[in-house]
């Protein structure tokens, strides 16, 4: 039972929002029921945040979108799972440990507490009992077991690999952590280094991951395309080239075997076994590999931007089809051992990278593909288009595709190659040389080799007495933690000191939410009832790695018997960024928005009075000071105002530009809604009276039910800004009702109730308060979603355009399917139409039923 409100004089957002949050929490209205059949469940999830200590506007927008979906589905009868947790491992915590002399765990858990306290006042419908933090041993012990199961099934392995090495932080960096050839944290120039690393065999699932994209119809096309390109399926040929003076052959993979007669050189990666062998006897080559190659890193971005350089090994490669032709073999800085076979043949005429390389080292350039019917020769720009083969012996005159088929046939005939398929996707290296991550549960024994930590000894916990006073991995130089007896022979052994890449934790957290208190990683029945996630929401920046790793991880877990689904996320929405204009002072220093005010046509620094420069609208960023604090906005205007602005300003998938006028406009609308509900509070609602409504009152009733119909479809399609616009159109019409009689009173009351019910997922606090004020006893969140009365969706009037000589002069309302004479009479009765005719003779009037009336006058 809720206490009825009689006084709606003042809208006090802070008071009523706190009130309703306490009511919801006490009543456990957002607690998810376990054991409910899958068809009655709906799982909505926003990508969980890193606990940096402060929520930002991007968080607010992301979670507001998810909350609308969760509340909407709850009102439509679903048992909703809407959880929250924390992606809590990672380098920023180690940064804080170094800079602030605080333990990463203390820093992380304090930040979690801070962010939780910032999120709760916004009124999100989370089931906080399912909250998880990935740095909790009760969480990561399960992923340690998963890894050991992956190892047993052959999905995990250890090998030596070339990695991005930060020589200052003494750690491996992912390609994404290499910014313009430098470490993202230290700024040091990245080097290539060979290290023994743990890998997961994501490449075993390359074709499955590619095929699975076809079933993800509720994902944005651009995300599916990005994943497809990342997987990078390539059809081509494997060719074995003879190396003059050696018994071994050079294996090359190429997607353009048709250009074989244009080959001008071969090149191998600096870490290719042949390069390593040659460098042992050639100090100049060894120096080239160290100075020009290993300092480049292994990220695609670094390689693409770097100047292409090579070292001539003086070895010659025999052309497989052009007898007597020999081409040089180079070690090149732009070839990676991890891609293809670590060796290429270069055809300069038809690959710009190869052309640049050839020009640099004065190599031949032979055009072998030309546009049909043209005399053509490549000069400074490689030709990559279609055409016919030239200068290519038995391939001359063939199309590119026909030449590919023919050359593959010849390769197999000569037993020097074959048609094959390869992928750009590489196995996932999960080893990281850092403290604040999940320990890899492996022990190294001199006698037994690689030994798994016994399951009963999980979790392998991080030591608390850790020091960051030396560069590199604190676990590696911890005096005791790494020393342990071998579980098999009991002799002294050594723990693995690498920890998992943090993508490891985020690749399965969505499944843990289904049964976060389960003894095992998942309760299999609960996972079956909830997965895949019905609607996943997050930034486009996670389109490839996080989503791809999660898709792989789910398949790997299925292979190991953990669950029975393959795709983790049935639906995906990638929301846009929150942006703000940027400001600078006269010295070029970034200014915060609150430091600037507008005076006339200029922007002024509030403190100095000096003119400020307004810059571009950019993503909110601390580095540019163009941030607005969500906590301050909520305190000043209320959570509902912030939510309304975030949801109404632009479509969820597009960037949103923050503006003070926008947030103030949202606040003013809530006060208007408050006033409108106060007006409706005095009105009764009589169904018989409603059914007798005519004319304008009936039009407003129809508008209310059309709004129900439209908003329902809009939310299902994530057109949240359109949904709010429809509701505002309705409330504008309701404000104009005079309530002079019982029909108008009933129409107003019905319309306001409809508006409150439709607005509840977006602005839950004020609508709950107003619902109570209208005398309702049931919480609005527990009310079922309104259904439109179908007969009120049928239009008996249509809007018709009236033209004079083809130019629009007026629009009029006519009965649907009005007869032609009535339409003509109504059109000619309009003053603007008569003025446009102005004494001219009406030659004819053309009537297009229900659409246009065109008066032809001369």
PDB file of N, CA, C and O in Angstrom, residues 177-245:
ATOM      1  N   UNK A 177      47.413  -1.491 -27.624  1.00  0.00           N
ATOM      2  CA  UNK A 177      48.078  -0.667 -26.612  1.00  0.00           C
ATOM      3  C   UNK A 177      49.341  -0.012 -27.144  1.00  0.00           C
ATOM      4  O   UNK A 177      50.053   0.642 -26.406  1.00  0.00           O
ATOM      5  N   UNK A 178      49.575  -0.202 -28.451  1.00  0.00           N
ATOM      6  CA  UNK A 178      50.708   0.440 -29.108  1.00  0.00           C
ATOM      7  C   UNK A 178      50.173   1.628 -29.895  1.00  0.00           C
ATOM      8  O   UNK A 178      49.414   1.463 -30.838  1.00  0.00           O
ATOM      9  N   UNK A 179      50.546   2.828 -29.479  1.00  0.00           N
ATOM     10  CA  UNK A 179      50.063   4.050 -30.106  1.00  0.00           C
ATOM     11  C   UNK A 179      51.210   4.701 -30.864  1.00  0.00           C
ATOM     12  O   UNK A 179      52.186   5.155 -30.255  1.00  0.00           O
ATOM     13  N   UNK A 180      51.086   4.699 -32.185  1.00  0.00           N
ATOM     14  CA  UNK A 180      52.109   5.275 -33.049  1.00  0.00           C
ATOM     15  C   UNK A 180      53.507   4.757 -32.699  1.00  0.00           C
ATOM     16  O   UNK A 180      54.473   5.506 -32.587  1.00  0.00           O
ATOM     17  N   UNK A 181      53.560   3.447 -32.481  1.00  0.00           N
ATOM     18  CA  UNK A 181      54.847   2.794 -32.248  1.00  0.00           C
ATOM     19  C   UNK A 181      55.368   2.893 -30.831  1.00  0.00           C
ATOM     20  O   UNK A 181      56.473   2.409 -30.540  1.00  0.00           O
ATOM     21  N   UNK A 182      54.567   3.475 -29.932  1.00  0.00           N
ATOM     22  CA  UNK A 182      55.024   3.657 -28.545  1.00  0.00           C
ATOM     23  C   UNK A 182      54.042   3.014 -27.563  1.00  0.00           C
ATOM     24  O   UNK A 182      52.850   2.909 -27.830  1.00  0.00           O
ATOM     25  N   UNK A 183      54.565   2.631 -26.408  1.00  0.00           N
ATOM     26  CA  UNK A 183      53.726   2.067 -25.359  1.00  0.00           C
ATOM     27  C   UNK A 183      52.735   3.095 -24.852  1.00  0.00           C
ATOM     28  O   UNK A 183      53.100   4.240 -24.595  1.00  0.00           O
ATOM     29  N   UNK A 184      51.497   2.675 -24.692  1.00  0.00           N
ATOM     30  CA  UNK A 184      50.429   3.613 -24.330  1.00  0.00           C
ATOM     31  C   UNK A 184      50.635   4.212 -22.944  1.00  0.00           C
ATOM     32  O   UNK A 184      50.197   5.317 -22.662  1.00  0.00           O
ATOM     33  N   UNK A 185      51.333   3.507 -22.049  1.00  0.00           N
ATOM     34  CA  UNK A 185      51.537   4.018 -20.702  1.00  0.00           C
ATOM     35  C   UNK A 185      52.897   4.693 -20.554  1.00  0.00           C
ATOM     36  O   UNK A 185      52.989   5.822 -20.075  1.00  0.00           O
ATOM     37  N   UNK A 186      53.971   4.042 -21.025  1.00  0.00           N
ATOM     38  CA  UNK A 186      55.316   4.561 -20.804  1.00  0.00           C
ATOM     39  C   UNK A 186      55.753   5.555 -21.876  1.00  0.00           C
ATOM     40  O   UNK A 186      56.614   6.405 -21.627  1.00  0.00           O
ATOM     41  N   UNK A 187      55.166   5.413 -23.087  1.00  0.00           N
ATOM     42  CA  UNK A 187      55.613   6.253 -24.196  1.00  0.00           C
ATOM     43  C   UNK A 187      56.893   5.759 -24.829  1.00  0.00           C
ATOM     44  O   UNK A 187      57.440   6.389 -25.739  1.00  0.00           O
ATOM     45  N   UNK A 188      57.395   4.599 -24.385  1.00  0.00           N
ATOM     46  CA  UNK A 188      58.653   4.064 -24.922  1.00  0.00           C
ATOM     47  C   UNK A 188      58.435   3.479 -26.309  1.00  0.00           C
ATOM     48  O   UNK A 188      57.355   2.977 -26.629  1.00  0.00           O
ATOM     49  N   UNK A 189      59.477   3.532 -27.140  1.00  0.00           N
ATOM     50  CA  UNK A 189      59.418   2.928 -28.466  1.00  0.00           C
ATOM     51  C   UNK A 189      59.334   1.412 -28.308  1.00  0.00           C
ATOM     52  O   UNK A 189      60.142   0.794 -27.623  1.00  0.00           O
ATOM     53  N   UNK A 190      58.334   0.830 -28.947  1.00  0.00           N
ATOM     54  CA  UNK A 190      58.077  -0.602 -28.791  1.00  0.00           C
ATOM     55  C   UNK A 190      59.074  -1.427 -29.614  1.00  0.00           C
ATOM     56  O   UNK A 190      59.468  -1.039 -30.708  1.00  0.00           O
ATOM     57  N   UNK A 191      59.432  -2.572 -29.057  1.00  0.00           N
ATOM     58  CA  UNK A 191      60.346  -3.482 -29.723  1.00  0.00           C
ATOM     59  C   UNK A 191      59.646  -4.808 -29.999  1.00  0.00           C
ATOM     60  O   UNK A 191      58.655  -5.146 -29.349  1.00  0.00           O
ATOM     61  N   UNK A 192      60.177  -5.526 -30.974  1.00  0.00           N
ATOM     62  CA  UNK A 192      59.750  -6.906 -31.161  1.00  0.00           C
ATOM     63  C   UNK A 192      60.623  -7.785 -30.272  1.00  0.00           C
ATOM     64  O   UNK A 192      61.823  -7.579 -30.159  1.00  0.00           O
ATOM     65  N   UNK A 193      59.986  -8.760 -29.651  1.00  0.00           N
ATOM     66  CA  UNK A 193      60.741  -9.648 -28.774  1.00  0.00           C
ATOM     67  C   UNK A 193      60.105 -11.029 -28.812  1.00  0.00           C
ATOM     68  O   UNK A 193      58.881 -11.149 -28.912  1.00  0.00           O
ATOM     69  N   UNK A 194      60.919 -12.052 -28.737  1.00  0.00           N
ATOM     70  CA  UNK A 194      60.403 -13.408 -28.687  1.00  0.00           C
ATOM     71  C   UNK A 194      60.256 -13.846 -27.241  1.00  0.00           C
ATOM     72  O   UNK A 194      61.210 -13.763 -26.465  1.00  0.00           O
ATOM     73  N   UNK A 195      59.046 -14.268 -26.898  1.00  0.00           N
ATOM     74  CA  UNK A 195      58.776 -14.746 -25.545  1.00  0.00           C
ATOM     75  C   UNK A 195      57.913 -15.994 -25.614  1.00  0.00           C
ATOM     76  O   UNK A 195      57.125 -16.165 -26.554  1.00  0.00           O
ATOM     77  N   UNK A 196      58.027 -16.836 -24.596  1.00  0.00           N
ATOM     78  CA  UNK A 196      57.112 -17.957 -24.469  1.00  0.00           C
ATOM     79  C   UNK A 196      55.816 -17.438 -23.869  1.00  0.00           C
ATOM     80  O   UNK A 196      55.825 -16.816 -22.800  1.00  0.00           O
ATOM     81  N   UNK A 197      54.718 -17.668 -24.568  1.00  0.00           N
ATOM     82  CA  UNK A 197      53.424 -17.121 -24.177  1.00  0.00           C
ATOM     83  C   UNK A 197      52.353 -18.208 -24.227  1.00  0.00           C
ATOM     84  O   UNK A 197      52.488 -19.204 -24.949  1.00  0.00           O
ATOM     85  N   UNK A 198      51.284 -17.983 -23.462  1.00  0.00           N
ATOM     86  CA  UNK A 198      50.129 -18.875 -23.531  1.00  0.00           C
ATOM     87  C   UNK A 198      49.145 -18.351 -24.570  1.00  0.00           C
ATOM     88  O   UNK A 198      48.887 -17.159 -24.645  1.00  0.00           O
ATOM     89  N   UNK A 199      48.608 -19.285 -25.360  1.00  0.00           N
ATOM     90  CA  UNK A 199      47.681 -18.942 -26.430  1.00  0.00           C
ATOM     91  C   UNK A 199      46.417 -19.785 -26.335  1.00  0.00           C
ATOM     92  O   UNK A 199      46.443 -20.916 -25.836  1.00  0.00           O
ATOM     93  N   UNK A 200      45.310 -19.226 -26.843  1.00  0.00           N
ATOM     94  CA  UNK A 200      44.077 -19.985 -27.024  1.00  0.00           C
ATOM     95  C   UNK A 200      43.836 -20.140 -28.524  1.00  0.00           C
ATOM     96  O   UNK A 200      44.018 -19.191 -29.298  1.00  0.00           O
ATOM     97  N   UNK A 201      43.391 -21.321 -28.926  1.00  0.00           N
ATOM     98  CA  UNK A 201      43.254 -21.643 -30.355  1.00  0.00           C
ATOM     99  C   UNK A 201      41.954 -21.092 -30.943  1.00  0.00           C
ATOM    100  O   UNK A 201      41.076 -21.835 -31.383  1.00  0.00           O
ATOM    101  N   UNK A 202      41.865 -19.785 -31.003  1.00  0.00           N
ATOM    102  CA  UNK A 202      40.695 -19.167 -31.622  1.00  0.00           C
ATOM    103  C   UNK A 202      40.645 -19.475 -33.116  1.00  0.00           C
ATOM    104  O   UNK A 202      39.576 -19.533 -33.720  1.00  0.00           O
ATOM    105  N   UNK A 203      41.828 -19.725 -33.727  1.00  0.00           N
ATOM    106  CA  UNK A 203      41.857 -20.015 -35.158  1.00  0.00           C
ATOM    107  C   UNK A 203      41.160 -21.333 -35.489  1.00  0.00           C
ATOM    108  O   UNK A 203      40.717 -21.529 -36.626  1.00  0.00           O
ATOM    109  N   UNK A 204      41.051 -22.237 -34.516  1.00  0.00           N
ATOM    110  CA  UNK A 204      40.318 -23.486 -34.753  1.00  0.00           C
ATOM    111  C   UNK A 204      38.848 -23.214 -35.048  1.00  0.00           C
ATOM    112  O   UNK A 204      38.161 -24.063 -35.630  1.00  0.00           O
ATOM    113  N   UNK A 205      38.370 -22.049 -34.631  1.00  0.00           N
ATOM    114  CA  UNK A 205      36.961 -21.713 -34.787  1.00  0.00           C
ATOM    115  C   UNK A 205      36.741 -20.630 -35.855  1.00  0.00           C
ATOM    116  O   UNK A 205      35.660 -20.048 -35.932  1.00  0.00           O
ATOM    117  N   UNK A 206      37.780 -20.347 -36.648  1.00  0.00           N
ATOM    118  CA  UNK A 206      37.697 -19.234 -37.603  1.00  0.00           C
ATOM    119  C   UNK A 206      36.491 -19.362 -38.530  1.00  0.00           C
ATOM    120  O   UNK A 206      35.718 -18.408 -38.721  1.00  0.00           O
ATOM    121  N   UNK A 207      36.319 -20.532 -39.110  1.00  0.00           N
ATOM    122  CA  UNK A 207      35.208 -20.713 -40.052  1.00  0.00           C
ATOM    123  C   UNK A 207      33.866 -20.658 -39.331  1.00  0.00           C
ATOM    124  O   UNK A 207      32.898 -20.079 -39.843  1.00  0.00           O
ATOM    125  N   UNK A 208      33.789 -21.245 -38.128  1.00  0.00           N
ATOM    126  CA  UNK A 208      32.552 -21.177 -37.343  1.00  0.00           C
ATOM    127  C   UNK A 208      32.200 -19.738 -36.988  1.00  0.00           C
ATOM    128  O   UNK A 208      31.036 -19.329 -37.064  1.00  0.00           O
ATOM    129  N   UNK A 209      33.203 -18.976 -36.562  1.00  0.00           N
ATOM    130  CA  UNK A 209      32.963 -17.581 -36.190  1.00  0.00           C
ATOM    131  C   UNK A 209      32.509 -16.771 -37.399  1.00  0.00           C
ATOM    132  O   UNK A 209      31.667 -15.880 -37.278  1.00  0.00           O
ATOM    133  N   UNK A 210      33.063 -17.089 -38.547  1.00  0.00           N
ATOM    134  CA  UNK A 210      32.671 -16.399 -39.773  1.00  0.00           C
ATOM    135  C   UNK A 210      31.251 -16.784 -40.175  1.00  0.00           C
ATOM    136  O   UNK A 210      30.413 -15.917 -40.445  1.00  0.00           O
ATOM    137  N   UNK A 211      30.957 -18.065 -40.185  1.00  0.00           N
ATOM    138  CA  UNK A 211      29.614 -18.525 -40.554  1.00  0.00           C
ATOM    139  C   UNK A 211      28.566 -18.035 -39.570  1.00  0.00           C
ATOM    140  O   UNK A 211      27.435 -17.713 -39.956  1.00  0.00           O
ATOM    141  N   UNK A 212      28.942 -17.978 -38.279  1.00  0.00           N
ATOM    142  CA  UNK A 212      27.986 -17.559 -37.251  1.00  0.00           C
ATOM    143  C   UNK A 212      27.486 -16.144 -37.422  1.00  0.00           C
ATOM    144  O   UNK A 212      26.393 -15.795 -36.958  1.00  0.00           O
ATOM    145  N   UNK A 213      28.277 -15.314 -38.090  1.00  0.00           N
ATOM    146  CA  UNK A 213      27.850 -13.925 -38.314  1.00  0.00           C
ATOM    147  C   UNK A 213      26.567 -13.863 -39.125  1.00  0.00           C
ATOM    148  O   UNK A 213      25.788 -12.905 -38.995  1.00  0.00           O
ATOM    149  N   UNK A 214      26.328 -14.872 -39.950  1.00  0.00           N
ATOM    150  CA  UNK A 214      25.133 -14.868 -40.797  1.00  0.00           C
ATOM    151  C   UNK A 214      23.848 -14.979 -39.976  1.00  0.00           C
ATOM    152  O   UNK A 214      22.779 -14.567 -40.429  1.00  0.00           O
ATOM    153  N   UNK A 215      23.956 -15.535 -38.773  1.00  0.00           N
ATOM    154  CA  UNK A 215      22.760 -15.705 -37.931  1.00  0.00           C
ATOM    155  C   UNK A 215      22.490 -14.499 -37.034  1.00  0.00           C
ATOM    156  O   UNK A 215      21.435 -14.423 -36.397  1.00  0.00           O
ATOM    157  N   UNK A 216      23.441 -13.555 -36.988  1.00  0.00           N
ATOM    158  CA  UNK A 216      23.310 -12.429 -36.060  1.00  0.00           C
ATOM    159  C   UNK A 216      22.577 -11.274 -36.737  1.00  0.00           C
ATOM    160  O   UNK A 216      23.113 -10.186 -36.954  1.00  0.00           O
ATOM    161  N   UNK A 217      21.317 -11.498 -37.063  1.00  0.00           N
ATOM    162  CA  UNK A 217      20.528 -10.500 -37.789  1.00  0.00           C
ATOM    163  C   UNK A 217      20.219  -9.266 -36.960  1.00  0.00           C
ATOM    164  O   UNK A 217      19.899  -8.213 -37.518  1.00  0.00           O
ATOM    165  N   UNK A 218      20.294  -9.398 -35.644  1.00  0.00           N
ATOM    166  CA  UNK A 218      20.011  -8.253 -34.769  1.00  0.00           C
ATOM    167  C   UNK A 218      21.291  -7.563 -34.299  1.00  0.00           C
ATOM    168  O   UNK A 218      21.307  -6.918 -33.260  1.00  0.00           O
ATOM    169  N   UNK A 219      22.351  -7.729 -35.058  1.00  0.00           N
ATOM    170  CA  UNK A 219      23.600  -6.979 -34.853  1.00  0.00           C
ATOM    171  C   UNK A 219      23.726  -5.933 -35.944  1.00  0.00           C
ATOM    172  O   UNK A 219      23.260  -6.149 -37.070  1.00  0.00           O
ATOM    173  N   UNK A 220      24.370  -4.810 -35.670  1.00  0.00           N
ATOM    174  CA  UNK A 220      24.610  -3.822 -36.730  1.00  0.00           C
ATOM    175  C   UNK A 220      25.450  -4.435 -37.843  1.00  0.00           C
ATOM    176  O   UNK A 220      26.410  -5.173 -37.580  1.00  0.00           O
ATOM    177  N   UNK A 221      25.110  -4.111 -39.064  1.00  0.00           N
ATOM    178  CA  UNK A 221      25.843  -4.643 -40.219  1.00  0.00           C
ATOM    179  C   UNK A 221      27.325  -4.283 -40.135  1.00  0.00           C
ATOM    180  O   UNK A 221      28.185  -5.107 -40.443  1.00  0.00           O
ATOM    181  N   UNK A 222      27.612  -3.050 -39.701  1.00  0.00           N
ATOM    182  CA  UNK A 222      29.008  -2.604 -39.672  1.00  0.00           C
ATOM    183  C   UNK A 222      29.844  -3.443 -38.709  1.00  0.00           C
ATOM    184  O   UNK A 222      31.025  -3.717 -38.966  1.00  0.00           O
ATOM    185  N   UNK A 223      29.252  -3.897 -37.608  1.00  0.00           N
ATOM    186  CA  UNK A 223      29.994  -4.714 -36.636  1.00  0.00           C
ATOM    187  C   UNK A 223      30.273  -6.089 -37.227  1.00  0.00           C
ATOM    188  O   UNK A 223      31.385  -6.627 -37.102  1.00  0.00           O
ATOM    189  N   UNK A 224      29.272  -6.668 -37.884  1.00  0.00           N
ATOM    190  CA  UNK A 224      29.490  -7.969 -38.518  1.00  0.00           C
ATOM    191  C   UNK A 224      30.569  -7.872 -39.589  1.00  0.00           C
ATOM    192  O   UNK A 224      31.410  -8.767 -39.732  1.00  0.00           O
ATOM    193  N   UNK A 225      30.543  -6.763 -40.340  1.00  0.00           N
ATOM    194  CA  UNK A 225      31.544  -6.578 -41.386  1.00  0.00           C
ATOM    195  C   UNK A 225      32.938  -6.430 -40.778  1.00  0.00           C
ATOM    196  O   UNK A 225      33.921  -6.996 -41.293  1.00  0.00           O
ATOM    197  N   UNK A 226      33.053  -5.690 -39.676  1.00  0.00           N
ATOM    198  CA  UNK A 226      34.348  -5.515 -39.013  1.00  0.00           C
ATOM    199  C   UNK A 226      34.894  -6.854 -38.528  1.00  0.00           C
ATOM    200  O   UNK A 226      36.085  -7.143 -38.645  1.00  0.00           O
ATOM    201  N   UNK A 227      34.019  -7.692 -37.979  1.00  0.00           N
ATOM    202  CA  UNK A 227      34.471  -9.009 -37.527  1.00  0.00           C
ATOM    203  C   UNK A 227      34.872  -9.884 -38.708  1.00  0.00           C
ATOM    204  O   UNK A 227      35.869 -10.609 -38.647  1.00  0.00           O
ATOM    205  N   UNK A 228      34.102  -9.795 -39.767  1.00  0.00           N
ATOM    206  CA  UNK A 228      34.427 -10.574 -40.960  1.00  0.00           C
ATOM    207  C   UNK A 228      35.808 -10.196 -41.487  1.00  0.00           C
ATOM    208  O   UNK A 228      36.618 -11.067 -41.839  1.00  0.00           O
ATOM    209  N   UNK A 229      36.087  -8.901 -41.507  1.00  0.00           N
ATOM    210  CA  UNK A 229      37.394  -8.451 -42.000  1.00  0.00           C
ATOM    211  C   UNK A 229      38.508  -8.821 -41.036  1.00  0.00           C
ATOM    212  O   UNK A 229      39.633  -9.098 -41.450  1.00  0.00           O
ATOM    213  N   UNK A 230      38.213  -8.801 -39.738  1.00  0.00           N
ATOM    214  CA  UNK A 230      39.229  -9.173 -38.751  1.00  0.00           C
ATOM    215  C   UNK A 230      39.588 -10.651 -38.882  1.00  0.00           C
ATOM    216  O   UNK A 230      40.758 -11.024 -38.819  1.00  0.00           O
ATOM    217  N   UNK A 231      38.580 -11.485 -39.084  1.00  0.00           N
ATOM    218  CA  UNK A 231      38.835 -12.912 -39.299  1.00  0.00           C
ATOM    219  C   UNK A 231      39.607 -13.087 -40.608  1.00  0.00           C
ATOM    220  O   UNK A 231      40.518 -13.906 -40.701  1.00  0.00           O
ATOM    221  N   UNK A 232      39.241 -12.314 -41.604  1.00  0.00           N
ATOM    222  CA  UNK A 232      40.033 -12.183 -42.824  1.00  0.00           C
ATOM    223  C   UNK A 232      40.266 -13.460 -43.603  1.00  0.00           C
ATOM    224  O   UNK A 232      41.405 -13.847 -43.859  1.00  0.00           O
ATOM    225  N   UNK A 233      39.196 -14.118 -43.987  1.00  0.00           N
ATOM    226  CA  UNK A 233      39.337 -15.328 -44.800  1.00  0.00           C
ATOM    227  C   UNK A 233      39.870 -14.960 -46.179  1.00  0.00           C
ATOM    228  O   UNK A 233      39.342 -14.076 -46.846  1.00  0.00           O
ATOM    229  N   UNK A 234      40.935 -15.632 -46.589  1.00  0.00           N
ATOM    230  CA  UNK A 234      41.545 -15.363 -47.891  1.00  0.00           C
ATOM    231  C   UNK A 234      41.746 -16.666 -48.649  1.00  0.00           C
ATOM    232  O   UNK A 234      42.320 -17.617 -48.116  1.00  0.00           O
ATOM    233  N   UNK A 235      41.280 -16.674 -49.877  1.00  0.00           N
ATOM    234  CA  UNK A 235      41.530 -17.814 -50.744  1.00  0.00           C
ATOM    235  C   UNK A 235      42.730 -17.492 -51.618  1.00  0.00           C
ATOM    236  O   UNK A 235      42.843 -16.385 -52.141  1.00  0.00           O
ATOM    237  N   UNK A 236      43.615 -18.438 -51.779  1.00  0.00           N
ATOM    238  CA  UNK A 236      44.808 -18.191 -52.568  1.00  0.00           C
ATOM    239  C   UNK A 236      45.554 -19.476 -52.824  1.00  0.00           C
ATOM    240  O   UNK A 236      44.946 -20.543 -52.993  1.00  0.00           O
ATOM    241  N   UNK A 237      46.872 -19.361 -52.847  1.00  0.00           N
ATOM    242  CA  UNK A 237      47.687 -20.540 -53.146  1.00  0.00           C
ATOM    243  C   UNK A 237      48.925 -20.565 -52.266  1.00  0.00           C
ATOM    244  O   UNK A 237      49.468 -19.528 -51.882  1.00  0.00           O
ATOM    245  N   UNK A 238      49.353 -21.773 -51.973  1.00  0.00           N
ATOM    246  CA  UNK A 238      50.628 -21.998 -51.298  1.00  0.00           C
ATOM    247  C   UNK A 238      51.629 -22.404 -52.375  1.00  0.00           C
ATOM    248  O   UNK A 238      51.358 -23.314 -53.176  1.00  0.00           O
ATOM    249  N   UNK A 239      52.748 -21.699 -52.404  1.00  0.00           N
ATOM    250  CA  UNK A 239      53.766 -21.957 -53.431  1.00  0.00           C
ATOM    251  C   UNK A 239      55.105 -22.238 -52.751  1.00  0.00           C
ATOM    252  O   UNK A 239      55.504 -21.528 -51.825  1.00  0.00           O
ATOM    253  N   UNK A 240      55.789 -23.279 -53.235  1.00  0.00           N
ATOM    254  CA  UNK A 240      57.128 -23.604 -52.723  1.00  0.00           C
ATOM    255  C   UNK A 240      58.162 -23.180 -53.763  1.00  0.00           C
ATOM    256  O   UNK A 240      58.188 -23.694 -54.881  1.00  0.00           O
ATOM    257  N   UNK A 241      58.986 -22.207 -53.371  1.00  0.00           N
ATOM    258  CA  UNK A 241      60.034 -21.699 -54.255  1.00  0.00           C
ATOM    259  C   UNK A 241      61.361 -22.383 -53.937  1.00  0.00           C
ATOM    260  O   UNK A 241      61.709 -22.561 -52.757  1.00  0.00           O
ATOM    261  N   UNK A 242      62.098 -22.743 -54.995  1.00  0.00           N
ATOM    262  CA  UNK A 242      63.442 -23.289 -54.817  1.00  0.00           C
ATOM    263  C   UNK A 242      64.413 -22.156 -54.453  1.00  0.00           C
ATOM    264  O   UNK A 242      64.351 -21.071 -55.027  1.00  0.00           O
ATOM    265  N   UNK A 243      65.282 -22.414 -53.487  1.00  0.00           N
ATOM    266  CA  UNK A 243      66.318 -21.446 -53.093  1.00  0.00           C
ATOM    267  C   UNK A 243      67.641 -21.946 -53.672  1.00  0.00           C
ATOM    268  O   UNK A 243      68.082 -23.060 -53.365  1.00  0.00           O
ATOM    269  N   UNK A 244      68.226 -21.128 -54.520  1.00  0.00           N
ATOM    270  CA  UNK A 244      69.473 -21.539 -55.178  1.00  0.00           C
ATOM    271  C   UNK A 244      70.548 -21.868 -54.132  1.00  0.00           C
ATOM    272  O   UNK A 244      70.790 -21.093 -53.201  1.00  0.00           O
ATOM    273  N   UNK A 245      71.185 -23.045 -54.295  1.00  0.00           N
ATOM    274  CA  UNK A 245      72.276 -23.433 -53.403  1.00  0.00           C
ATOM    275  C   UNK A 245      71.828 -24.047 -52.097  1.00  0.00           C
ATOM    276  O   UNK A 245      72.681 -24.344 -51.248  1.00  0.00           O
TER     277      UNK A 245
END
